[in-house]
Amino acid sequence: DVAVTGVQTCALPIFAAAQLVWGLKAPSLPLPFEMLDDHALFRLPRAAMLFSALILGRVVSATREIPESRKPEVQFLLAILTILCDMLVLSRHAVLSVILLVMTSWVGLFLGGLAYRGRREGEAVLKFWLQSSLALALGFGALVMLLLVAGGGSFSAIGDYVRGQPVFSPQVLLVVSALFLPFLIAGGFFPFHFISVDRDHGIPWAVQTIVSVTIQGTLAVAAWKMGVSVFGHPGRASGFEGLRVLQLCGLLGGYWLAVFALSQNNSKRLYSALVGGHWGSLLAVGAIPSVLGSTAIVYAFSCGFIWCAALGFVWARFQEWAGDEEIRYVYGAARVFRSSGLILLIAMATPLLVPFFPGFPSVLYLLAVMIEQKSLLFLALEAGLISLLFLTVIRIITDLLFRERAPHSMPKSLDSFVWYNALDWGGLGGTAAILLGSGMLWHSALASLSDAAALFLH
């Protein structure tokens, strides 16, 4: 148990720190077999993903929804999952991407199975199994088709094939479907956005946060990177078909999830919809690969990993303390536990666009990217989606901090609440420092990302 916990609590932050120490301006580092590419542009979101896994590991350690005897296995699977997700972002070959996509989905399935307690968990695992199996079947089927049509599985080979086809031709649309459909299914993005909300309702909070933050966020980053690698050719300025598909999926799925979240009282569904809508709002921006767009998307994804994980860290403890999934049972809980309330405010300061946190410059850059695309319709749609997600965050803050809780919803004793320890405060202090540092030094961070984006696109 000590060894497994050590892997999760020590190795992941070391990997995350190594990404930052290496530097955003370092050149690309080719890795073995020419299937992986350690590009400087993606070191910041990879570091953020690894650090968020550390926070989620503490959620696993503190939860009571997972038996104590199974927690070391869950921690070990979380460490394996983060390594797989990190490699998925590094991938530059369709064969490796599909294999990693399937492995990532099945590790998430095993995480849900380890927490099995009854019918609800069994139903969630069954839905997860169907989703993973569909992604596996379509993924390998699409892979065979790509190898036959494009003559190779590397993103550069597929991009060369796409470049020689007419814009929005049947051949190109077939490549778009083959590339993105497995990612859309496994990640629960539009038109499969209903899967994640319905599936996550039955799994424990700790597993839900891992799936929503680590798996969904990584799949969104990897899908966008793949789209830029294949369709982002400078000489094909009007043919970014795959990125347009991702934009439409992000907008449609994001709107559905944002509206659903505003009307939802179940906390697990609400959290899943909020996080999924957030990833959708970022995919909706990257229709045209430009230096500004790549910089804004990578910066926003990096911030999203951190605040989504911190929110799940606090919210999961509140709901377990109340012993119910309805949000009305945790009305005002952030006032009862003031340290948790402070963590909640730090986590939500980014989506609330509070200055000195990264949310404010992030949204400004995202809207600037939409202006760069010269489409008033898409600019209005993205602004509307961000506004809906903002209202959802306001609603959550109001419920957890200001609303009065009914007397019968208060547990008889505070002993059922999971208190913080030294490991928690270390990770949470690092979370606050990262959010404040990336928000206050946003100009330097974006300048470094801009240099890396220029290298990546050319």
Coordinates of C-alpha atoms in Angstrom, one line a residue:
D1 CA 0.0 0.0 0.0
V2 CA 2.8 2.4 0.8
A3 CA 4.5 1.7 -2.5
V4 CA 1.3 2.3 -4.5
T5 CA 0.5 5.5 -2.6
G6 CA 4.1 6.6 -3.1
V7 CA 3.8 6.2 -6.9
Q8 CA 0.7 8.4 -6.9
T9 CA 1.8 11.1 -4.5
C10 CA 5.5 11.4 -5.4
A11 CA 5.9 10.3 -9.1
L12 CA 3.1 12.4 -10.5
P13 CA 4.2 15.8 -9.1
I14 CA 7.8 15.0 -10.1
F15 CA 6.6 14.4 -13.6
A16 CA 4.6 17.6 -13.5
A17 CA 7.5 19.7 -12.2
A18 CA 9.8 18.2 -14.8
Q19 CA 7.5 19.5 -17.6
L20 CA 7.7 23.0 -16.2
V21 CA 11.4 22.9 -15.5
W22 CA 12.1 21.8 -19.0
G23 CA 10.6 25.0 -20.2
L24 CA 8.0 26.1 -22.7
K25 CA 10.6 27.4 -25.1
A26 CA 12.5 24.2 -25.3
P27 CA 12.6 22.6 -28.8
S28 CA 10.5 19.6 -29.7
L29 CA 12.0 16.3 -28.6
P30 CA 11.4 13.3 -31.0
L31 CA 10.7 10.1 -29.1
P32 CA 11.2 6.5 -30.1
F33 CA 9.5 4.9 -33.1
E34 CA 8.4 8.3 -34.4
M35 CA 5.0 7.8 -32.8
L36 CA 5.5 10.3 -30.0
D37 CA 6.4 13.9 -30.1
D38 CA 7.2 15.9 -27.0
H39 CA 6.3 19.4 -28.3
A40 CA 6.9 22.4 -26.1
L41 CA 3.3 23.7 -26.7
F42 CA 1.7 20.8 -24.8
R43 CA 4.0 20.7 -21.8
L44 CA 1.9 23.1 -19.8
P45 CA -1.4 21.2 -20.2
R46 CA 0.4 17.9 -19.6
A47 CA 1.9 19.3 -16.4
A48 CA -1.6 20.6 -15.3
M49 CA -3.1 17.2 -16.0
L50 CA -0.5 15.4 -13.9
F51 CA -0.9 17.9 -11.1
S52 CA -4.7 17.5 -11.2
A53 CA -4.2 13.7 -10.9
L54 CA -2.4 14.4 -7.6
I55 CA -5.5 16.3 -6.3
L56 CA -7.8 13.5 -7.5
G57 CA -5.6 11.0 -5.7
R58 CA -6.3 12.7 -2.4
V59 CA -10.0 12.5 -3.3
V60 CA -9.6 8.7 -3.5
S61 CA -7.7 8.6 -0.2
A62 CA -10.4 10.5 1.6
T63 CA -13.6 9.0 0.1
R64 CA -15.8 6.6 2.0
E65 CA -17.6 5.4 -1.2
I66 CA -14.6 3.1 -2.1
P67 CA -13.7 0.3 0.3
E68 CA -10.4 0.8 2.1
S69 CA -9.1 -2.5 0.8
R70 CA -9.6 -1.4 -2.8
K71 CA -8.1 2.1 -2.5
P72 CA -4.5 1.1 -3.3
E73 CA -5.7 -0.5 -6.5
V74 CA -7.6 2.6 -7.4
Q75 CA -4.5 4.7 -6.7
F76 CA -2.4 2.4 -8.9
L77 CA -4.9 2.6 -11.7
L78 CA -5.0 6.4 -11.4
A79 CA -1.2 6.5 -11.8
I80 CA -1.4 4.2 -14.9
L81 CA -4.2 6.3 -16.3
T82 CA -2.3 9.5 -16.1
I83 CA 0.7 8.0 -17.9
L84 CA -1.6 6.7 -20.6
C85 CA -3.3 10.1 -20.9
D86 CA 0.1 11.8 -21.1
M87 CA 1.2 9.5 -23.9
L88 CA -2.1 10.1 -25.7
V89 CA -1.2 13.8 -25.9
L90 CA 2.3 13.0 -27.1
S91 CA 1.0 10.6 -29.8
R92 CA 1.5 11.5 -33.5
H93 CA 0.3 8.2 -35.0
A94 CA -3.3 7.0 -35.4
V95 CA -2.4 3.4 -34.5
L96 CA -0.9 4.5 -31.1
S97 CA -3.7 6.9 -30.5
V98 CA -6.4 4.3 -30.9
I99 CA -4.5 1.8 -28.7
L100 CA -4.1 4.4 -26.0
L101 CA -7.7 5.6 -26.4
V102 CA -8.9 2.0 -25.8
M103 CA -6.6 1.4 -22.9
T104 CA -7.6 4.7 -21.3
S105 CA -11.3 3.9 -21.6
W106 CA -10.8 0.4 -20.1
V107 CA -8.8 1.7 -17.2
G108 CA -11.7 4.1 -16.5
L109 CA -14.0 1.1 -16.6
F110 CA -11.9 -0.8 -14.1
L111 CA -11.9 2.2 -11.8
G112 CA -15.7 2.1 -11.8
G113 CA -15.7 -1.7 -11.2
L114 CA -13.4 -1.5 -8.2
A115 CA -16.0 0.7 -6.5
Y116 CA -18.8 -1.7 -7.0
R117 CA -21.3 -1.7 -4.1
G118 CA -24.7 -2.4 -5.6
R119 CA -27.1 -2.0 -8.5
R120 CA -26.3 1.7 -9.2
E121 CA -22.6 1.1 -9.6
G122 CA -23.3 -2.0 -11.7
E123 CA -25.6 0.0 -14.0
A124 CA -22.9 2.7 -14.4
V125 CA -20.2 0.1 -15.1
L126 CA -22.5 -1.6 -17.7
K127 CA -23.0 1.8 -19.5
F128 CA -19.2 2.4 -19.3
W129 CA -18.6 -1.0 -20.8
L130 CA -20.9 -0.4 -23.7
Q131 CA -19.3 3.0 -24.3
S132 CA -15.8 1.6 -24.2
S133 CA -16.7 -1.4 -26.4
L134 CA -18.2 0.9 -29.0
A135 CA -15.2 3.1 -29.0
L136 CA -12.9 0.0 -29.4
A137 CA -14.9 -1.4 -32.3
L138 CA -15.2 1.8 -34.2
G139 CA -11.6 2.8 -33.3
F140 CA -10.0 -0.3 -34.8
G141 CA -12.4 -0.3 -37.7
A142 CA -11.6 3.3 -38.5
L143 CA -7.9 2.5 -38.1
V144 CA -8.0 -0.2 -40.8
M145 CA -9.9 2.2 -43.1
L146 CA -7.3 5.0 -42.6
L147 CA -4.4 2.6 -43.3
L148 CA -6.0 1.5 -46.5
V149 CA -7.1 4.9 -47.7
A150 CA -4.3 7.2 -46.6
G151 CA -1.5 4.6 -47.0
G152 CA -0.1 5.2 -43.5
G153 CA -1.2 5.8 -40.0
S154 CA 1.0 8.8 -39.0
F155 CA -0.8 12.2 -38.8
S156 CA 1.6 13.6 -41.4
A157 CA 0.7 10.8 -43.9
I158 CA -3.0 11.3 -43.3
G159 CA -2.6 15.0 -43.6
D160 CA -0.8 14.6 -46.9
Y161 CA -3.7 12.5 -48.2
V162 CA -6.3 15.1 -47.0
R163 CA -4.3 17.9 -48.6
G164 CA -4.7 16.3 -52.0
Q165 CA -8.5 16.0 -51.8
P166 CA -11.1 18.7 -52.6
V167 CA -12.5 20.6 -49.6
F168 CA -15.4 18.8 -47.9
S169 CA -15.2 15.9 -50.3
P170 CA -16.6 12.5 -49.3
Q171 CA -13.0 11.2 -48.9
V172 CA -12.1 13.9 -46.5
L173 CA -15.4 13.6 -44.5
L174 CA -14.7 9.8 -44.2
V175 CA -11.3 10.6 -42.8
V176 CA -12.8 13.1 -40.4
S177 CA -15.3 10.5 -39.1
A178 CA -12.7 7.8 -38.8
L179 CA -10.4 10.1 -36.8
F180 CA -12.8 11.8 -34.4
L181 CA -15.7 9.4 -33.9
P182 CA -13.8 7.1 -31.5
F183 CA -12.7 10.2 -29.5
L184 CA -16.2 11.6 -29.4
I185 CA -17.6 8.4 -28.1
A186 CA -15.0 7.7 -25.5
G187 CA -15.0 11.2 -24.3
G188 CA -18.8 11.6 -24.2
F189 CA -18.8 14.6 -26.5
F190 CA -21.6 15.6 -28.9
P191 CA -23.5 13.7 -30.2
F192 CA -22.7 11.3 -27.3
H193 CA -22.8 14.0 -24.7
F194 CA -25.7 12.3 -22.9
I195 CA -23.5 9.3 -22.1
S196 CA -21.2 10.9 -19.5
V197 CA -24.0 12.5 -17.5
D198 CA -26.1 9.3 -17.4
R199 CA -23.1 7.1 -16.7
D200 CA -21.5 9.3 -14.0
H201 CA -24.7 9.4 -12.0
G202 CA -24.0 5.9 -10.7
I203 CA -20.3 5.8 -10.0
P204 CA -18.6 7.2 -6.8
W205 CA -17.6 10.8 -6.6
A206 CA -13.9 10.0 -6.7
V207 CA -14.2 7.9 -9.9
Q208 CA -16.5 10.5 -11.5
T209 CA -14.0 13.3 -10.9
I210 CA -11.2 11.2 -12.4
V211 CA -13.3 10.4 -15.5
S212 CA -14.6 13.9 -16.0
V213 CA -11.3 15.8 -15.4
T214 CA -8.5 13.4 -16.5
I215 CA -10.1 11.3 -19.2
Q216 CA -12.5 13.8 -20.8
G217 CA -10.0 16.7 -20.6
T218 CA -7.1 14.7 -22.1
L219 CA -9.3 13.3 -24.9
A220 CA -10.4 16.9 -25.7
V221 CA -6.8 18.1 -25.9
A222 CA -5.6 15.1 -27.9
A223 CA -8.5 15.3 -30.4
W224 CA -7.8 19.0 -31.0
K225 CA -4.0 18.4 -31.4
M226 CA -4.8 15.5 -33.8
G227 CA -7.1 17.8 -35.8
V228 CA -4.4 20.5 -36.1
S229 CA -1.8 18.0 -37.1
V230 CA -3.9 16.5 -39.9
F231 CA -6.0 19.4 -41.1
G232 CA -3.9 22.5 -40.1
H233 CA -2.0 22.9 -43.4
P234 CA -1.0 26.5 -44.1
G235 CA -1.7 26.1 -47.8
R236 CA -5.3 24.8 -47.2
A237 CA -6.7 27.9 -45.4
S238 CA -10.4 27.0 -46.3
G239 CA -10.3 23.3 -45.6
F240 CA -10.1 22.8 -41.8
E241 CA -13.0 20.3 -42.0
G242 CA -12.0 18.2 -39.0
L243 CA -11.5 21.3 -36.8
R244 CA -14.9 22.6 -37.9
V245 CA -16.5 19.3 -36.8
L246 CA -14.9 19.7 -33.4
Q247 CA -16.1 23.2 -33.2
L248 CA -19.7 22.2 -33.9
C249 CA -19.5 19.2 -31.5
G250 CA -18.2 21.5 -28.8
L251 CA -20.9 24.2 -29.3
L252 CA -23.8 21.8 -29.5
G253 CA -22.7 19.5 -26.7
G254 CA -21.7 22.5 -24.6
Y255 CA -25.0 24.2 -24.9
W256 CA -26.9 21.0 -24.1
L257 CA -24.8 20.3 -21.0
A258 CA -24.9 24.0 -19.8
V259 CA -28.7 24.2 -20.1
F260 CA -29.0 20.7 -18.4
A261 CA -26.7 21.8 -15.6
L262 CA -28.9 24.9 -14.8
S263 CA -31.9 22.7 -14.3
Q264 CA -30.3 19.9 -12.4
N265 CA -30.5 19.2 -8.7
N266 CA -28.4 16.0 -8.6
S267 CA -24.8 17.0 -7.7
K268 CA -23.1 14.3 -9.7
R269 CA -25.1 15.1 -12.9
L270 CA -24.5 18.8 -12.3
Y271 CA -20.7 18.4 -11.9
S272 CA -20.5 16.1 -14.9
A273 CA -22.5 18.5 -17.1
L274 CA -20.5 21.6 -15.9
V275 CA -17.1 20.0 -16.6
G276 CA -18.2 18.5 -19.9
G277 CA -19.7 21.8 -21.0
H278 CA -16.4 23.5 -20.1
W279 CA -14.4 21.1 -22.3
G280 CA -16.9 21.7 -25.1
S281 CA -16.6 25.5 -24.9
L282 CA -12.8 25.1 -25.5
L283 CA -13.2 22.8 -28.4
A284 CA -15.6 25.3 -29.9
V285 CA -12.8 27.8 -30.3
G286 CA -10.2 25.8 -32.3
A287 CA -11.8 25.9 -35.8
I288 CA -8.8 27.6 -37.4
P289 CA -5.3 26.8 -36.4
S290 CA -3.6 30.1 -35.7
V291 CA -0.9 31.2 -33.2
L292 CA -3.5 33.1 -31.2
G293 CA -6.0 30.3 -31.2
S294 CA -3.5 27.6 -30.2
T295 CA -2.1 29.8 -27.4
A296 CA -5.6 30.5 -26.0
I297 CA -6.8 26.9 -26.2
V298 CA -3.7 25.4 -24.6
Y299 CA -3.7 28.1 -21.8
A300 CA -7.5 27.5 -21.1
F301 CA -7.1 23.7 -21.0
S302 CA -4.2 24.0 -18.6
C303 CA -6.3 26.1 -16.2
G304 CA -9.3 23.9 -16.7
F305 CA -7.6 20.8 -15.4
I306 CA -6.6 22.5 -12.1
W307 CA -9.9 24.2 -11.2
C308 CA -12.1 21.3 -12.2
A309 CA -10.0 18.9 -10.0
A310 CA -10.1 21.4 -7.1
L311 CA -13.9 21.8 -7.4
G312 CA -14.4 18.0 -7.4
F313 CA -12.1 17.7 -4.3
V314 CA -14.3 20.0 -2.2
W315 CA -17.7 19.1 -3.6
A316 CA -17.2 15.4 -3.2
R317 CA -16.4 15.8 0.5
F318 CA -19.5 18.0 1.0
Q319 CA -21.8 15.4 -0.6
E320 CA -20.3 12.5 1.3
W321 CA -20.7 14.4 4.5
A322 CA -24.3 15.0 3.8
G323 CA -24.9 11.4 2.8
D324 CA -27.0 12.4 -0.2
E325 CA -26.4 13.4 -3.9
E326 CA -29.0 16.1 -4.0
I327 CA -27.4 19.6 -3.9
R328 CA -30.0 20.8 -1.4
Y329 CA -28.4 18.7 1.3
V330 CA -25.2 20.7 1.1
Y331 CA -26.7 24.2 1.0
G332 CA -24.4 26.5 3.0
A333 CA -21.9 23.7 3.6
A334 CA -19.0 26.1 2.7
R335 CA -20.0 28.3 5.6
V336 CA -20.0 25.4 8.1
F337 CA -16.4 24.4 7.0
R338 CA -14.7 27.6 6.3
S339 CA -11.4 26.1 5.2
S340 CA -13.4 24.1 2.6
G341 CA -15.2 27.3 1.7
L342 CA -11.9 29.1 1.0
I343 CA -10.8 26.2 -1.2
L344 CA -14.1 26.3 -3.0
L345 CA -13.7 30.1 -3.7
I346 CA -10.1 29.5 -5.0
A347 CA -11.3 26.7 -7.3
M348 CA -14.3 28.8 -8.6
A349 CA -12.4 32.0 -9.0
T350 CA -11.2 31.0 -12.5
P351 CA -14.6 30.2 -14.0
L352 CA -16.0 33.3 -12.2
L353 CA -13.5 35.4 -14.2
V354 CA -12.0 37.0 -11.1
P355 CA -9.0 39.1 -11.8
F356 CA -5.5 37.8 -10.8
F357 CA -6.8 34.3 -11.7
P358 CA -6.4 32.7 -15.1
G359 CA -10.0 32.7 -16.0
F360 CA -10.2 36.4 -16.9
P361 CA -7.4 36.5 -19.5
S362 CA -8.4 33.1 -20.7
V363 CA -11.9 34.2 -21.7
L364 CA -10.6 37.4 -23.3
Y365 CA -8.2 35.4 -25.5
L366 CA -10.9 32.8 -26.4
L367 CA -13.2 35.6 -27.5
A368 CA -10.4 37.2 -29.4
V369 CA -9.9 33.9 -31.2
M370 CA -13.6 33.9 -32.2
I371 CA -13.2 37.5 -33.5
E372 CA -10.2 36.3 -35.5
Q373 CA -12.4 33.8 -37.2
K374 CA -14.5 36.7 -38.6
S375 CA -17.9 35.0 -37.9
L376 CA -20.3 37.0 -35.8
L377 CA -22.6 34.0 -35.4
F378 CA -19.9 31.8 -33.9
L379 CA -18.7 34.7 -31.7
A380 CA -22.2 35.1 -30.3
L381 CA -22.6 31.4 -29.8
E382 CA -19.3 31.1 -27.9
A383 CA -20.1 34.1 -25.8
G384 CA -23.5 32.7 -25.0
L385 CA -22.0 29.3 -24.0
I386 CA -19.5 31.0 -21.7
S387 CA -22.3 33.0 -20.2
L388 CA -24.4 29.9 -19.5
L389 CA -21.4 28.2 -17.8
F390 CA -20.8 31.3 -15.8
L391 CA -24.4 31.2 -14.6
T392 CA -24.0 27.6 -13.6
V393 CA -20.9 28.4 -11.6
I394 CA -22.8 31.3 -9.9
R395 CA -25.6 28.9 -9.0
I396 CA -23.2 26.4 -7.5
I397 CA -21.4 29.1 -5.5
T398 CA -24.8 30.4 -4.2
D399 CA -26.0 27.0 -3.2
L400 CA -22.8 25.9 -1.4
L401 CA -22.0 29.2 0.3
F402 CA -25.1 31.3 0.8
R403 CA -28.3 29.2 0.8
E404 CA -29.8 28.0 4.0
R405 CA -30.0 24.3 4.6
A406 CA -33.1 22.6 6.0
P407 CA -32.6 21.3 9.5
H408 CA -33.3 17.7 8.7
S409 CA -30.6 17.7 6.0
M410 CA -27.8 18.4 8.6
P411 CA -26.0 15.3 9.8
K412 CA -26.3 14.8 13.5
S413 CA -22.5 14.8 14.0
L414 CA -19.7 16.5 12.2
D415 CA -17.6 13.4 12.7
S416 CA -18.8 12.1 9.3
F417 CA -16.9 14.9 7.6
V418 CA -13.5 14.0 6.2
W419 CA -11.0 16.5 7.5
Y420 CA -7.9 17.7 5.8
N421 CA -4.4 16.5 6.7
A422 CA -0.9 17.7 5.8
L423 CA -0.8 16.0 2.4
D424 CA -4.1 17.8 1.5
W425 CA -2.9 21.2 2.5
G426 CA 0.3 20.7 0.5
G427 CA -1.5 19.9 -2.6
L428 CA -4.2 22.5 -2.1
G429 CA -1.5 25.1 -1.4
G430 CA 0.2 24.2 -4.7
T431 CA -3.1 24.4 -6.5
A432 CA -3.8 27.9 -5.2
A433 CA -0.2 29.0 -6.1
I434 CA -0.5 27.6 -9.6
L435 CA -3.8 29.3 -10.2
L436 CA -2.7 32.7 -8.8
G437 CA 0.7 32.4 -10.5
S438 CA -0.7 31.6 -13.9
G439 CA -3.3 34.3 -13.5
M440 CA -0.9 37.1 -12.3
L441 CA 1.8 36.1 -14.8
W442 CA -0.6 35.4 -17.7
H443 CA 1.3 37.7 -20.1
S444 CA 4.6 35.8 -19.7
A445 CA 2.8 32.4 -19.9
L446 CA 0.9 33.4 -23.0
A447 CA 4.1 34.8 -24.6
S448 CA 5.9 31.6 -24.0
L449 CA 3.0 29.6 -25.4
S450 CA 2.8 31.8 -28.4
D451 CA 6.4 31.1 -29.3
A452 CA 5.8 27.4 -28.9
A453 CA 2.5 27.6 -30.9
A454 CA 4.4 29.3 -33.8
L455 CA 6.8 26.3 -33.9
F456 CA 4.0 23.8 -33.7
L457 CA 2.0 25.2 -36.6
H458 CA 5.0 25.7 -38.9

